[in-house]
């Protein structure tokens, strides 16, 4: 039992409950006070998660509270390397988003912070849950605050964008819930203990055991996959993301790109791939193609954007494609790369959105064409934005380099699929081909990032940028913190990987085992004998 | 001593013997309500409005006493002093755990609706207070009897008691055209559906070999090796009658108009009390069919469910009047509940009962909010609510919780109830997953219109009415009806708490169903 866990999840909700009672006055001093309270609270939250990450049981802490035992629902929290890492990332970005709010959010602060803390509490709940019902509850709970945050403080088309976000996510949740209930059905039909019907360990063991009929494994995997494909997002379910990112206020864009997309990646890794490795490897060819499309297609779209925020939003989708590729690799390196990119993209995209946000705050325009020569007017923004763009395109010694290189390497040495069966024809395209083609994404990334920097920061100072000032104090420390992290973790990625290495290795080993078993079965099928006893036998395989 | 002596003498009399033998004590709630309605009826003859106003207190007292007697009955079960099932009045009424639990929820809901009515009746119908409560109590009496009715005649009489009082109540705003229209529409539809239902019951009567009791149904049905065309026709007719009562599509067309036109407390009554009683009736009538010809019955109910979910949710998207919108939303909810009914297993029916309990609080809360909104803004249009958070933040909070509950968003009870319902349906048979996916997609659609109201209230620019409210500030002359506020707060507490601490509620519902199932048929899984 670890009492830090319920504190970490409960604290944001507690803070959210306090804010509505604070002063609603909109004068400068009250607002300053409210911002400070929020900042203080989020720093406390960061300290709590930091304490968890540094404690000796960072990888093993659990907290169990019997909630609705008759229904098999427990208030069960726990950590492993991945959960802890993402929890720390969440609370860190919360501090930075609160910092960014100081200069961007001016109206209805108590409501704003109340919603923001509910949002963060539910995201932490998602990452730390060890009960599938609880996970689903937090996964849904995050919707309404996000909806109100975008539609109240967002840009001109905010209501449309917010509604689109909610409906898309809820559409995904339909399949998530169907899969959860389906899994519970099998748990019940094998007479597993009903008191822990929804616990991760029990359902995970059942799913991995292979006792579920293959067809249903496939269906359950597809259910989880669709749900998290909306969240990640994966083409063609990605269209909510550019709208939501563009219309959301700067701090919310930071959180959306920084942590909310990671909920999708986390779910895919934990429930999709880890629980149904056999189904995952069966579908790996198609998911691999989706990853390639994600990387290259959205990367190309990013190239032609005229709106700065939209460009970064599409680049986010493109980077999420690398996570998907790393997962499809289904080996230890790939799994580690996936988690690494979750963190690196979280930091880099948050910084990019804030950089653009500082310009938008002053020029009230996101059009690239209206900006120019910003480097002369705002050198700090320029340097940090340049650094982040370089990090985003994967420059060595900056944080993304390790992640993306690992992802490509992991996919390249992977054996997850050797051809793409399309029913009547089998395309001889293996994952190495897909990886090679996906590497184009790096080139595209360099192109759109550098071109964006060139168009905004260089050249003559445009009319809109004449009165531009450099970043405000709060933006300076937020961007500064992110820059330091991007450089330090770029030089020494072990600092980060050591946090989750053992967890991803365990998952990766399970993947590799599944692939080895598949290849052995194939070998048996081809040679017609079983290596154990050497006796020729007819194997009960289909299609012979 | 005295009391015992009196009861001993009473029991010796032939009337006393009758009461004792026929277990009439278990009808205590109904008897209390009957007495109460006689008192309010007498009061309605009073000339002064002061005297008439007392009828509210009497009605409340009567329903609280009824509630206490139900709780005492449950206590007797719990301590094992009476066995689970008690036949009352020659088997006309079944005083089992299902009737106790459903009547408990019903009475709670009715007390809330009394709270909703008080101010409304005082201001709109000052000279007819007594009449109004008499009719309301009569309708409630019908609903109570329907919860335990175990006989076709009893059920039909109860249904008509409920129905006819409701027809009058919907038209109570005599000078209001819409109210008159609502009453007429409800009467015509209700009359037709009663006739169809009665026809269906008559056919069942024939199938059951000339007995009106539900109790003989399981045996009669299991002996018939194949449910013939007549039985199917009977089921179709009965489902049509029930479909009307629970406002399931395609028998829903009266709902929006009646909901919009009726006095709001009556709308709440129809959507909560009527629906709950009709569902319990449906459970009693349909459980004998579990296991025998189950597929056809399940298929028909499933069809009604899918239609209701689609029609209700799609039509609600375009509504601008809050009461009309809630009308379509109840159609959609009837659809979700019918999914639980279609599965016809103990767990799914238990989850259905739990869903009904949460629905009572969420929906009454939503109607209470609509009434507060009407008092504040003098409008039922959603656009009038624009920007209300700036004037009444706590009201907006409460209303939002009710709406999110109806949409099934955590942490409200609606989320839990929906989850339990759908889970129990799938756990009974994995093949039901298809229907559940449709239900989930439908509730995704529903979030659009519920969220739209919240959006208007939270982020809209203040409407004219709201600007006036803001202008008045704290020293507004307007005072909120205390009973209405109390009802809203109670609904809010239950809507939030019933999910998080709802385990015992669900367990009681499930044990009610297993008790019911055990007495009725072995086929109920």
PDB file of C-alpha atoms in Angstrom, chain A residues 78-88 127-130 266 270:
ATOM      1  CA  UNK A  78      -0.605   1.414  -9.034  1.00  0.00           C
ATOM      2  CA  UNK A  79       2.552   2.257 -10.878  1.00  0.00           C
ATOM      3  CA  UNK A  80       5.163   0.802 -13.056  1.00  0.00           C
ATOM      4  CA  UNK A  81       7.949   2.595 -14.861  1.00  0.00           C
ATOM      5  CA  UNK A  82       5.676   3.805 -17.637  1.00  0.00           C
ATOM      6  CA  UNK A  83       2.907   5.077 -15.373  1.00  0.00           C
ATOM      7  CA  UNK A  84       5.312   6.906 -13.092  1.00  0.00           C
ATOM      8  CA  UNK A  85       7.100   8.542 -16.007  1.00  0.00           C
ATOM      9  CA  UNK A  86       3.845   9.726 -17.546  1.00  0.00           C
ATOM     10  CA  UNK A  87       2.533  10.932 -14.170  1.00  0.00           C
ATOM     11  CA  UNK A  88       5.648  13.039 -13.684  1.00  0.00           C
ATOM     12  CA  UNK A 127      -2.186   6.817 -15.998  1.00  0.00           C
ATOM     13  CA  UNK A 128      -2.293   5.400 -12.469  1.00  0.00           C
ATOM     14  CA  UNK A 129      -5.465   3.265 -12.533  1.00  0.00           C
ATOM     15  CA  UNK A 130      -5.087  -0.451 -12.047  1.00  0.00           C
ATOM     16  CA  UNK A 266      -0.474   4.617 -23.246  1.00  0.00           C
ATOM     17  CA  UNK A 270      -1.007  -1.245 -22.212  1.00  0.00           C
TER      18      UNK A 270
END
